[in-house]
mmCIF file of N, CA and C and ligand atoms in Angstrom:
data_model
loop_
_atom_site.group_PDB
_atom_site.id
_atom_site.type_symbol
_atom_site.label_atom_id
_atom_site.label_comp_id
_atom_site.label_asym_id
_atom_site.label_seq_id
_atom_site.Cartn_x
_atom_site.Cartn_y
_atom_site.Cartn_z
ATOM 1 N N UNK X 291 -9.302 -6.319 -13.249
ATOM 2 C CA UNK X 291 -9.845 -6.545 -11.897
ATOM 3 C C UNK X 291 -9.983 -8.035 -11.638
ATOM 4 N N UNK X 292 -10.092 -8.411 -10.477
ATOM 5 C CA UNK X 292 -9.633 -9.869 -10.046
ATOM 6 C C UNK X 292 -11.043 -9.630 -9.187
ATOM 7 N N UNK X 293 -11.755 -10.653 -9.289
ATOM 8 C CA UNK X 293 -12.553 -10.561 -8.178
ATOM 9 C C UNK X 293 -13.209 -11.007 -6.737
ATOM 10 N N UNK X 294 -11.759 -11.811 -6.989
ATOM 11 C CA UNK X 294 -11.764 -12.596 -5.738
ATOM 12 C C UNK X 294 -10.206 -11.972 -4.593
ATOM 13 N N UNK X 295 -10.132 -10.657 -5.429
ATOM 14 C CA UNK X 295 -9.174 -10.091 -4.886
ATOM 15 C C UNK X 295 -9.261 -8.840 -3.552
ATOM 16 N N UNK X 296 -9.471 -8.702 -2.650
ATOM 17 C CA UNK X 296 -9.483 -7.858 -1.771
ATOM 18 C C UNK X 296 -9.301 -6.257 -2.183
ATOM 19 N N UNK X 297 -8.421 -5.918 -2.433
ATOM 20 C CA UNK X 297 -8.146 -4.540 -2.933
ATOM 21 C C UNK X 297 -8.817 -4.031 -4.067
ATOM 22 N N UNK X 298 -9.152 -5.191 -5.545
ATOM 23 C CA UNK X 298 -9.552 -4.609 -6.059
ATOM 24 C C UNK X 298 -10.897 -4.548 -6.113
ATOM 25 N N UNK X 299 -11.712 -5.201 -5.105
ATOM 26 C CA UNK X 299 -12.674 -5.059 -4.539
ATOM 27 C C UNK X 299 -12.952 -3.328 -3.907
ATOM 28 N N UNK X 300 -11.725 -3.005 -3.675
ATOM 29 C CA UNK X 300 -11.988 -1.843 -2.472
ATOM 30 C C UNK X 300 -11.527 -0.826 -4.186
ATOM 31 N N UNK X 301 -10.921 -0.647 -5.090
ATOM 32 C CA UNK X 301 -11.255 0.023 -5.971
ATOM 33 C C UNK X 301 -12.278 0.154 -6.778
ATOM 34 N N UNK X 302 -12.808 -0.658 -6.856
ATOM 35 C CA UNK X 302 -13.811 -1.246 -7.509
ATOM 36 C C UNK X 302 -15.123 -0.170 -6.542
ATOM 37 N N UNK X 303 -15.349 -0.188 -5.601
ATOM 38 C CA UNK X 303 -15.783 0.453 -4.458
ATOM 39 C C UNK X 303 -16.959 -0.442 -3.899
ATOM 40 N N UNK X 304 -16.512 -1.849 -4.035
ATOM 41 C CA UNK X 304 -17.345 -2.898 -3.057
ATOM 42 C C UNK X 304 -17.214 -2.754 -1.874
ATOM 43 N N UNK X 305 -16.249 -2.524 -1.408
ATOM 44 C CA UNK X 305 -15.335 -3.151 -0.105
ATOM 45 C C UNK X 305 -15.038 -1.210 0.541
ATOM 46 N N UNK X 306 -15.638 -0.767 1.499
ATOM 47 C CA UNK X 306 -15.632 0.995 1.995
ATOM 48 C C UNK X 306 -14.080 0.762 2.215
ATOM 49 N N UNK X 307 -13.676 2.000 2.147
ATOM 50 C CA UNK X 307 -12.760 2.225 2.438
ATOM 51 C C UNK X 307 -11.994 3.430 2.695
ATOM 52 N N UNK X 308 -11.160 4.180 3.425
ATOM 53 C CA UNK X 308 -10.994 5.548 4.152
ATOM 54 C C UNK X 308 -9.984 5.931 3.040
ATOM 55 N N UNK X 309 -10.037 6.423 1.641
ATOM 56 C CA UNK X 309 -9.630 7.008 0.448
ATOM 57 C C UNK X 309 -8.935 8.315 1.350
ATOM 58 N N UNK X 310 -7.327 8.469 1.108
ATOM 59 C CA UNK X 310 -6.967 9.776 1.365
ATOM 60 C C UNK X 310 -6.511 10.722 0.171
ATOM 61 N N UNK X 311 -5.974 9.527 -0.850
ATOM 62 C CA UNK X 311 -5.344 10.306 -1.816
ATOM 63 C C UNK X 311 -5.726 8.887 -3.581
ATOM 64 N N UNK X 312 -6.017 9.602 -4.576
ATOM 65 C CA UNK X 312 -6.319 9.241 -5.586
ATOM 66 C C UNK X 312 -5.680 9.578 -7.218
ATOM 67 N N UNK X 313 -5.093 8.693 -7.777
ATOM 68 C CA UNK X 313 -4.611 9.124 -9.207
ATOM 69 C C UNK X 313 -5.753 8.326 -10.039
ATOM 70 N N UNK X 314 -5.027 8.766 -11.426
ATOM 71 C CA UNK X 314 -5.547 7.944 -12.445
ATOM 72 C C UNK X 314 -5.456 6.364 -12.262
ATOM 73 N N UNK X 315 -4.353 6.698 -11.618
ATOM 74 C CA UNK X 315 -3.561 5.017 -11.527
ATOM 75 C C UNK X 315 -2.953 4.300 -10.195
ATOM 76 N N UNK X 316 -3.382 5.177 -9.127
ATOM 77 C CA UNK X 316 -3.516 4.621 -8.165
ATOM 78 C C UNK X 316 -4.668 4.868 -7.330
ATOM 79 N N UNK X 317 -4.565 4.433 -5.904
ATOM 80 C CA UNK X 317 -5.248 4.683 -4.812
ATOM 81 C C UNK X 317 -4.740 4.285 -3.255
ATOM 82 N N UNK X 318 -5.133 5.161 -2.810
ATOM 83 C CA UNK X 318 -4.147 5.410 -0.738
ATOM 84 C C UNK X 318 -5.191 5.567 -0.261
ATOM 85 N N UNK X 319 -5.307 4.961 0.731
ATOM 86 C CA UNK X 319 -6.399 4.392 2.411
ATOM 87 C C UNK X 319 -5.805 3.750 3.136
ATOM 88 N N UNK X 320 -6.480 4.134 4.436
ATOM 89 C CA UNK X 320 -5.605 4.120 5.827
ATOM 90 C C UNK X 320 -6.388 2.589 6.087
ATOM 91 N N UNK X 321 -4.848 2.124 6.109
ATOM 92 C CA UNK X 321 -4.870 0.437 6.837
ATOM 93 C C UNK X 321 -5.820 0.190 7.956
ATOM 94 N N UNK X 322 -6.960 -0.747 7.824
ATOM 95 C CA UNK X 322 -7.859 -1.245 8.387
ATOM 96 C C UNK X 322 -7.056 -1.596 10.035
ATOM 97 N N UNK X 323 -5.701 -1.851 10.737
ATOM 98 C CA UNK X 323 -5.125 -2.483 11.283
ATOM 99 C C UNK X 323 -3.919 -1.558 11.719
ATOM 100 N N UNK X 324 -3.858 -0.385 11.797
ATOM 101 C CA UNK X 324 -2.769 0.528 11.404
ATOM 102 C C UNK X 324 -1.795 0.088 12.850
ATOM 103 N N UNK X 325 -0.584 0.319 12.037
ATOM 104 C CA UNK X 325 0.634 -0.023 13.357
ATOM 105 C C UNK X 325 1.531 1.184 13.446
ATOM 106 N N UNK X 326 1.027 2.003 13.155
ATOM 107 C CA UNK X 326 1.910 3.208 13.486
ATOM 108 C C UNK X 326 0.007 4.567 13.300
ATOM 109 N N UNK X 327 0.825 5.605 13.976
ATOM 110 C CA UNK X 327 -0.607 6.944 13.592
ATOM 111 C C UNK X 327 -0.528 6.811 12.537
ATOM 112 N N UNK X 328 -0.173 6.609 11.662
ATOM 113 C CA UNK X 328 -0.009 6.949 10.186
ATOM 114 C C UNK X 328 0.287 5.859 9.645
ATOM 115 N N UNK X 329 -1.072 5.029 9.135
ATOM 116 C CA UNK X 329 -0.398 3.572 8.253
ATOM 117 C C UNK X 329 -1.863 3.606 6.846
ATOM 118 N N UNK X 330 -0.718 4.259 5.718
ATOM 119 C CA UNK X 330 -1.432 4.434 4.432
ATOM 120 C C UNK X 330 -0.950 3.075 3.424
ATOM 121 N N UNK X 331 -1.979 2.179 2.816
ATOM 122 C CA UNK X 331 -1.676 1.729 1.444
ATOM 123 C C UNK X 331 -1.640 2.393 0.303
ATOM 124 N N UNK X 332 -0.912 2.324 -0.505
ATOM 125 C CA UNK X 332 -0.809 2.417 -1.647
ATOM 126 C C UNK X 332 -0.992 1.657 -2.778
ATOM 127 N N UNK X 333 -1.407 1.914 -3.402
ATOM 128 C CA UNK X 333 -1.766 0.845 -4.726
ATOM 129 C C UNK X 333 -1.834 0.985 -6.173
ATOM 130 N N UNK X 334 -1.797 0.526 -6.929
ATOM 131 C CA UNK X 334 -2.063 0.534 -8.368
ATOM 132 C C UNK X 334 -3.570 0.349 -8.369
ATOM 133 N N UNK X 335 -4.151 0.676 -9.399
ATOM 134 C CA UNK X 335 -5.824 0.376 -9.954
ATOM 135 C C UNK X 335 -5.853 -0.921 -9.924
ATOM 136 N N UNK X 336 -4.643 -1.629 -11.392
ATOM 137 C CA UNK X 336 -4.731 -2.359 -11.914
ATOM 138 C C UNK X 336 -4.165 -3.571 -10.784
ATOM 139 N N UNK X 337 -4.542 -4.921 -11.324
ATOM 140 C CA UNK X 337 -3.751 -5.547 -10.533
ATOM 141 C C UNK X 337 -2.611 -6.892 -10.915
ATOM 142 N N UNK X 338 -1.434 -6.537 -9.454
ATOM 143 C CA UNK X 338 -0.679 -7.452 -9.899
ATOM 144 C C UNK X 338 -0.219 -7.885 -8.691
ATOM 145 N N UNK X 339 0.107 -8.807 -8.396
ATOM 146 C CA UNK X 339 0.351 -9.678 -7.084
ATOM 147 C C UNK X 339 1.506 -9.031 -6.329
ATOM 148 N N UNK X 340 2.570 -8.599 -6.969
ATOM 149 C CA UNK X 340 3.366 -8.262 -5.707
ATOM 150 C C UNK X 340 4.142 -7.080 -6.701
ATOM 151 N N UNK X 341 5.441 -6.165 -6.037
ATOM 152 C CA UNK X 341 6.157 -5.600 -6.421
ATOM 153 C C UNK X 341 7.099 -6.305 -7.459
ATOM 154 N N UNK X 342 7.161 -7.106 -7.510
ATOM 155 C CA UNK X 342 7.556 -7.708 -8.645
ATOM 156 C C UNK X 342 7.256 -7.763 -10.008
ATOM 157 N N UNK X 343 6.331 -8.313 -10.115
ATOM 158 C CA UNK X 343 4.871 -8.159 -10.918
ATOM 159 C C UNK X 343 4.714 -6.704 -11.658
ATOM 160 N N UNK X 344 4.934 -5.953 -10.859
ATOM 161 C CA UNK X 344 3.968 -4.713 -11.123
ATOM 162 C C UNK X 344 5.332 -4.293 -12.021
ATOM 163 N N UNK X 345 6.645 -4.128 -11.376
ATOM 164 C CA UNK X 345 8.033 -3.569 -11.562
ATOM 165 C C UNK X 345 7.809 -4.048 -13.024
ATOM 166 N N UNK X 346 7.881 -5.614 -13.451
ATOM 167 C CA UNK X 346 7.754 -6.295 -14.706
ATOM 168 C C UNK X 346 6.966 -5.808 -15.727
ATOM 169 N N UNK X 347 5.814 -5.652 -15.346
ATOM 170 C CA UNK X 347 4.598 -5.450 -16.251
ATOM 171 C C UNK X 347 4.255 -4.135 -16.634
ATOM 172 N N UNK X 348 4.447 -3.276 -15.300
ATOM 173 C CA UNK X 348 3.898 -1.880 -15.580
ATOM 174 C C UNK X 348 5.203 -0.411 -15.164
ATOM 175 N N UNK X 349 6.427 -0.781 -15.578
ATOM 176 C CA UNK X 349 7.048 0.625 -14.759
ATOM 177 C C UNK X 349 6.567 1.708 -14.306
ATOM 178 N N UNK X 350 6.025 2.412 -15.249
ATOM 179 C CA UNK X 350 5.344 3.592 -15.275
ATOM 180 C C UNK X 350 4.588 3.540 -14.056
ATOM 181 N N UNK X 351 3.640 3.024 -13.817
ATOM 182 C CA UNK X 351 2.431 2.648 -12.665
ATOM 183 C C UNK X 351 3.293 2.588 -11.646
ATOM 184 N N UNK X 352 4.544 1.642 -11.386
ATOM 185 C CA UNK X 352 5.537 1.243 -10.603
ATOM 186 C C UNK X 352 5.845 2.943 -9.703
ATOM 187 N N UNK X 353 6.007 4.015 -10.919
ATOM 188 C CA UNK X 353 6.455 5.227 -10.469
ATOM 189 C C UNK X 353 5.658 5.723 -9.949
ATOM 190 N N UNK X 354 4.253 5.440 -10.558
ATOM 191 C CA UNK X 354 3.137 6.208 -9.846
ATOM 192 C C UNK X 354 3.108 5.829 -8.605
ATOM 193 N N UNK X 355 2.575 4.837 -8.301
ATOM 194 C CA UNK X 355 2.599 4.164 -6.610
ATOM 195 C C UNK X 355 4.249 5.188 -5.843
ATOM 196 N N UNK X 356 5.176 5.363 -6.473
ATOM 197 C CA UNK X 356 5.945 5.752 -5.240
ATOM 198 C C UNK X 356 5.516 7.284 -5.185
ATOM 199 N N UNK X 357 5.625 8.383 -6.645
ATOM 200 C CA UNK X 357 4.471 9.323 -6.191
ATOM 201 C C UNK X 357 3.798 9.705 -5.529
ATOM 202 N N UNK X 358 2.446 8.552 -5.843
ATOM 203 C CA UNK X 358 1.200 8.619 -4.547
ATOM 204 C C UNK X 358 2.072 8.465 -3.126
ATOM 205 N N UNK X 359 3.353 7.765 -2.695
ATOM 206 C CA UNK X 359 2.972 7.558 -1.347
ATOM 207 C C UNK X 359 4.001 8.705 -1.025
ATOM 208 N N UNK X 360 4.989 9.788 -1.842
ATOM 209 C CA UNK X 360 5.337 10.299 -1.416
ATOM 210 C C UNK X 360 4.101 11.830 -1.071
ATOM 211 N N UNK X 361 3.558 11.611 -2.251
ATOM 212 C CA UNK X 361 2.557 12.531 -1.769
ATOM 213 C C UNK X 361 1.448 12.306 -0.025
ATOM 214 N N UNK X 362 1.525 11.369 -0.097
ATOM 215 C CA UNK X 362 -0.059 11.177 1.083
ATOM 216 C C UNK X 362 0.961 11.185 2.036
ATOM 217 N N UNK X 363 3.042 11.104 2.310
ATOM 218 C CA UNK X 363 3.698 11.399 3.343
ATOM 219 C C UNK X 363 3.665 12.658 3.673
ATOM 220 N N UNK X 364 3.806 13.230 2.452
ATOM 221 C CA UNK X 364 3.725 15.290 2.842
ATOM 222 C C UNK X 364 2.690 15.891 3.068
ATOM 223 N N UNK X 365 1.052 15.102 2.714
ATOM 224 C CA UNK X 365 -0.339 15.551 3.180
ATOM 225 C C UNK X 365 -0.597 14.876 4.744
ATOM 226 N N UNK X 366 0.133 13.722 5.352
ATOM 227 C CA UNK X 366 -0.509 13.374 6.296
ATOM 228 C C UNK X 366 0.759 13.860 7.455
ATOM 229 N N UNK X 367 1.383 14.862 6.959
ATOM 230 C CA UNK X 367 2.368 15.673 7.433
ATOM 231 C C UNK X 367 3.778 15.203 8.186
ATOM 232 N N UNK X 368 4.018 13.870 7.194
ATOM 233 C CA UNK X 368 5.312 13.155 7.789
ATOM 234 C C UNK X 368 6.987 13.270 7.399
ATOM 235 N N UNK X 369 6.656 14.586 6.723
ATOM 236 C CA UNK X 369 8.404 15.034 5.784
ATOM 237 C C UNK X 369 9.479 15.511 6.808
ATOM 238 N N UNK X 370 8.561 16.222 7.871
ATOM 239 C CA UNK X 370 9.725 16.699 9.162
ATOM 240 C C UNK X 370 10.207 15.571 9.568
ATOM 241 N N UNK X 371 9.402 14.994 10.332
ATOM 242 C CA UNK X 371 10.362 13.697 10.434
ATOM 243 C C UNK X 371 10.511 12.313 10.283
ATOM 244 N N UNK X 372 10.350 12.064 8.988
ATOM 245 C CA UNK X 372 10.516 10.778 8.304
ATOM 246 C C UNK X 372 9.294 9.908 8.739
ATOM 247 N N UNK X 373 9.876 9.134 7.413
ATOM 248 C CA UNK X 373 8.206 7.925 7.612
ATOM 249 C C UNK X 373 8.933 6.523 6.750
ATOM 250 N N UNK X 374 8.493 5.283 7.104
ATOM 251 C CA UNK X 374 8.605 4.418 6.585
ATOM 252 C C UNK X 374 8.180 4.047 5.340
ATOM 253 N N UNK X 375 8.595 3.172 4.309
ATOM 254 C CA UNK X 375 8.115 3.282 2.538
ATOM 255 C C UNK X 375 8.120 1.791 2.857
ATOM 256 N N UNK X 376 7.386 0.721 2.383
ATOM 257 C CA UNK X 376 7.421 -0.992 2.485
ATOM 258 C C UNK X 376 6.957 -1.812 1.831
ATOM 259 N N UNK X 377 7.251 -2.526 1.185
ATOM 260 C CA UNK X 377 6.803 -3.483 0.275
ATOM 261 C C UNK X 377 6.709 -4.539 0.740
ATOM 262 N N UNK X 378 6.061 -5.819 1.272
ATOM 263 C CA UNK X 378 5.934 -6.726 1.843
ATOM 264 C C UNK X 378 6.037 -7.797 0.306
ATOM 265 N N UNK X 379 6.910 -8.428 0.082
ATOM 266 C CA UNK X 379 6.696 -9.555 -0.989
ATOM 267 C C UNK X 379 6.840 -10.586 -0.597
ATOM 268 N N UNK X 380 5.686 -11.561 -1.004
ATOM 269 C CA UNK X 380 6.240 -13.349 -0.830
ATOM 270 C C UNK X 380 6.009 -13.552 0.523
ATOM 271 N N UNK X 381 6.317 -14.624 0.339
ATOM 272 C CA UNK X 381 5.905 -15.380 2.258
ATOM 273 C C UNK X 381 7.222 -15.187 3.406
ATOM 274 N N UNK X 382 8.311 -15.102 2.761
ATOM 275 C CA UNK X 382 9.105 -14.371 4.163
ATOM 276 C C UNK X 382 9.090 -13.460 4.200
ATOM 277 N N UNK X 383 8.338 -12.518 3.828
ATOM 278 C CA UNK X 383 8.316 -11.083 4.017
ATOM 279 C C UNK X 383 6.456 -10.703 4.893
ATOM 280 N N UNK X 384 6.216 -12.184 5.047
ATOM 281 C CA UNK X 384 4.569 -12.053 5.190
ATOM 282 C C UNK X 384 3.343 -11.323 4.233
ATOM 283 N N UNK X 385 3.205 -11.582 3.250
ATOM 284 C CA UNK X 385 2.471 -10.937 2.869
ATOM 285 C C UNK X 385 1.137 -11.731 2.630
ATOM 286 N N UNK X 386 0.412 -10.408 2.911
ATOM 287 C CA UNK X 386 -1.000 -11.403 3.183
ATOM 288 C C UNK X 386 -2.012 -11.138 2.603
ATOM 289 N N UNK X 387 -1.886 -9.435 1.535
ATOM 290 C CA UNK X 387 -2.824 -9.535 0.657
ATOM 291 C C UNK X 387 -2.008 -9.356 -0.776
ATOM 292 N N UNK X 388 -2.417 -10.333 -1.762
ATOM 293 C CA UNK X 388 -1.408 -10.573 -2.934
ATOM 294 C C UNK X 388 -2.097 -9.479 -4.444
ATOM 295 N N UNK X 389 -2.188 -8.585 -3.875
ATOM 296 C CA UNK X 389 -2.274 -7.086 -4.593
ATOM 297 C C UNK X 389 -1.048 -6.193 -4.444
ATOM 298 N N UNK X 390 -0.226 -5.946 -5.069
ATOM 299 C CA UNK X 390 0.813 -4.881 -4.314
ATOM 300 C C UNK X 390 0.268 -3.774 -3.653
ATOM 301 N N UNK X 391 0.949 -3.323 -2.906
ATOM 302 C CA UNK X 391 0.404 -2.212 -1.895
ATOM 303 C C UNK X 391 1.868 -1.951 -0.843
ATOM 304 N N UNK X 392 2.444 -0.369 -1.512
ATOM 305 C CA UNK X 392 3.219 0.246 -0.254
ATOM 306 C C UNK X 392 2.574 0.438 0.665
ATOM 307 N N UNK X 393 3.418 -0.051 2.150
ATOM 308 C CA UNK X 393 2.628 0.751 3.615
ATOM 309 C C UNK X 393 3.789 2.473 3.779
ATOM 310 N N UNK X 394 2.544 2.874 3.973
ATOM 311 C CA UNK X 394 3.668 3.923 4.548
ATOM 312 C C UNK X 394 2.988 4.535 5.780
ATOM 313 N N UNK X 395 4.574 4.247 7.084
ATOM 314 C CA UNK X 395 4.006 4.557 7.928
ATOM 315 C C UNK X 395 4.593 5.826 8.621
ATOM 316 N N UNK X 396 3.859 6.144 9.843
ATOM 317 C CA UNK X 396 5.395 6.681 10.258
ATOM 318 C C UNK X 396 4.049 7.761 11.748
ATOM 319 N N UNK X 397 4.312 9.499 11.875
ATOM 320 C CA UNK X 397 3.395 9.681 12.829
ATOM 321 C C UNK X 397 4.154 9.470 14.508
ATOM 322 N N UNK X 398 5.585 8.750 14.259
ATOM 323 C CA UNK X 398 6.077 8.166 15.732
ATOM 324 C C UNK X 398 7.342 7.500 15.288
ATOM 325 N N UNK X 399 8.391 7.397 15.895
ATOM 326 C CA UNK X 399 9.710 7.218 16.023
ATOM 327 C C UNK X 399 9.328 5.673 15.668
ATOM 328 N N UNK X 400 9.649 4.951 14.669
ATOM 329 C CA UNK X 400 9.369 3.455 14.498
ATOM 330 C C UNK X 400 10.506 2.365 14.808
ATOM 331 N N UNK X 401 11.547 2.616 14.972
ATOM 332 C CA UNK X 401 12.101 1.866 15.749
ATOM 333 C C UNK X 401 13.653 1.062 14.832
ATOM 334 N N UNK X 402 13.505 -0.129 15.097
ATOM 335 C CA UNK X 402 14.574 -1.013 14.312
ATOM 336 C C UNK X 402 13.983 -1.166 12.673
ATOM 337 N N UNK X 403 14.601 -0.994 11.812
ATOM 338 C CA UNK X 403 14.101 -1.661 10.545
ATOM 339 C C UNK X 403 12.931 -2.945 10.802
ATOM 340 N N UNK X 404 13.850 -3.947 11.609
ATOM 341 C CA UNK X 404 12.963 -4.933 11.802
ATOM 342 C C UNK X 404 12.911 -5.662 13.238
ATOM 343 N N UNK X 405 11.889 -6.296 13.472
ATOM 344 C CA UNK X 405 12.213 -6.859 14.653
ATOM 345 C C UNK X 405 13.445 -7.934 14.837
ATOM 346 N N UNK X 406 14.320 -7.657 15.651
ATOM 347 C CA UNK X 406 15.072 -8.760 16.354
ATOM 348 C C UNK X 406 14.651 -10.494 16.797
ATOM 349 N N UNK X 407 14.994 -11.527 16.455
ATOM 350 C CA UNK X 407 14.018 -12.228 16.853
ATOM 351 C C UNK X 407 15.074 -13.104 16.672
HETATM 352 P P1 5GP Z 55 0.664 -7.229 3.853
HETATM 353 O O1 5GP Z 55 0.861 -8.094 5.079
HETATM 354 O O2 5GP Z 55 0.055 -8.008 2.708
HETATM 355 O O3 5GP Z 55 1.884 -6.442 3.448
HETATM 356 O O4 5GP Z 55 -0.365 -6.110 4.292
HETATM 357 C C1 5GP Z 55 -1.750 -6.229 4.175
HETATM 358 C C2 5GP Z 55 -2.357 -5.081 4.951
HETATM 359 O O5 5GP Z 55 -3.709 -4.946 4.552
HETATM 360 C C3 5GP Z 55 -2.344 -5.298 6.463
HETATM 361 O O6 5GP Z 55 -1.621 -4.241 7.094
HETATM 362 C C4 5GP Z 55 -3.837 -5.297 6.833
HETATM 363 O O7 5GP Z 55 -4.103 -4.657 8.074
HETATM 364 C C5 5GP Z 55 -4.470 -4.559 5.664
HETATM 365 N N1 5GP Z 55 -5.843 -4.942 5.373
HETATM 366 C C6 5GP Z 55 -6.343 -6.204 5.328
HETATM 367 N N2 5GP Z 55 -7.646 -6.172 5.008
HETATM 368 C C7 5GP Z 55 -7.992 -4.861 4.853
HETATM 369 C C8 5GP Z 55 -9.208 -4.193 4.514
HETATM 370 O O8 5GP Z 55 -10.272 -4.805 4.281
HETATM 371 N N3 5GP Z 55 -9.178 -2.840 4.443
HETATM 372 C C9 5GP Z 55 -8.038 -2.132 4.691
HETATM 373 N N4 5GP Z 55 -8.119 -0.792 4.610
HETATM 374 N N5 5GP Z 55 -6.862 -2.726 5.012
HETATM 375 C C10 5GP Z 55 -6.840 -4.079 5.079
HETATM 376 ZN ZN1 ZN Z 56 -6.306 -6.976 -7.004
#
């Protein structure tokens, strides 16, 4: 645990947070900020700064996180018709909390991969 870290603050259970789905080795709650009906994090317990990190250090865990988010897609009832899976790494990808965490969104037709710009 990091404790100057945001997320693992919110495992830790400093920081409330809207828990939908729980492993040994992870944890899913609905994004404070959600951009779609349906915007779940995913996470590892443990922590490691980005998908990178985690891929390196922990595979196993790596599998769990996609697990958890395929699971909280088929509980928050998004298998009919698709949902987004996302890893935000590093600064051109914006990332802004340096815990890994899949978004998965979906709930609504989401559009282009990415914005045009
Ligand atoms: P990133 O840009 O790092 O990929 O995504 C960080 C996400 O964390 C954002 O979508 C943001 O809304 C969300 N977030 C930031 N602070 C909190 C918080 O305190 N609680 C929750 N549930 N989500 C947060
Ligand atoms: Zn952390």
């Amino acid at each position: 645990m990091d404790k100057d870290c945001l997320f693992c603050r919110i495992v830790a259970g400093d920081i409330p947070a809207t828990v939908v789905h729980e492993t040994d080795t992870t944890l899913a709650f609905r994004d404070i900020d959600p951009k779609a009906p349906v915007h779940v994090l995913v996470i590892p317990k443990d922590h490691h700064a980005d998908v990178v990190a985690l891929a390196a250090a922990d595979p196993r865990v790596a599998a769990d996180v996609l697990a958890a988010a395929a699971a909280v897609a088929e509980a928050e009832g998004l298998l009919p018709g698709g949902f987004r899976l996302m890893f935000n790494s590093g600064r051109d990808a914006g990332q802004e909390v340096f815990h890994v965490h899949a978004h998965v969104l979906g709930g609504r037709p989401l559009g282009p991969m990415l914005a045009l710009s």
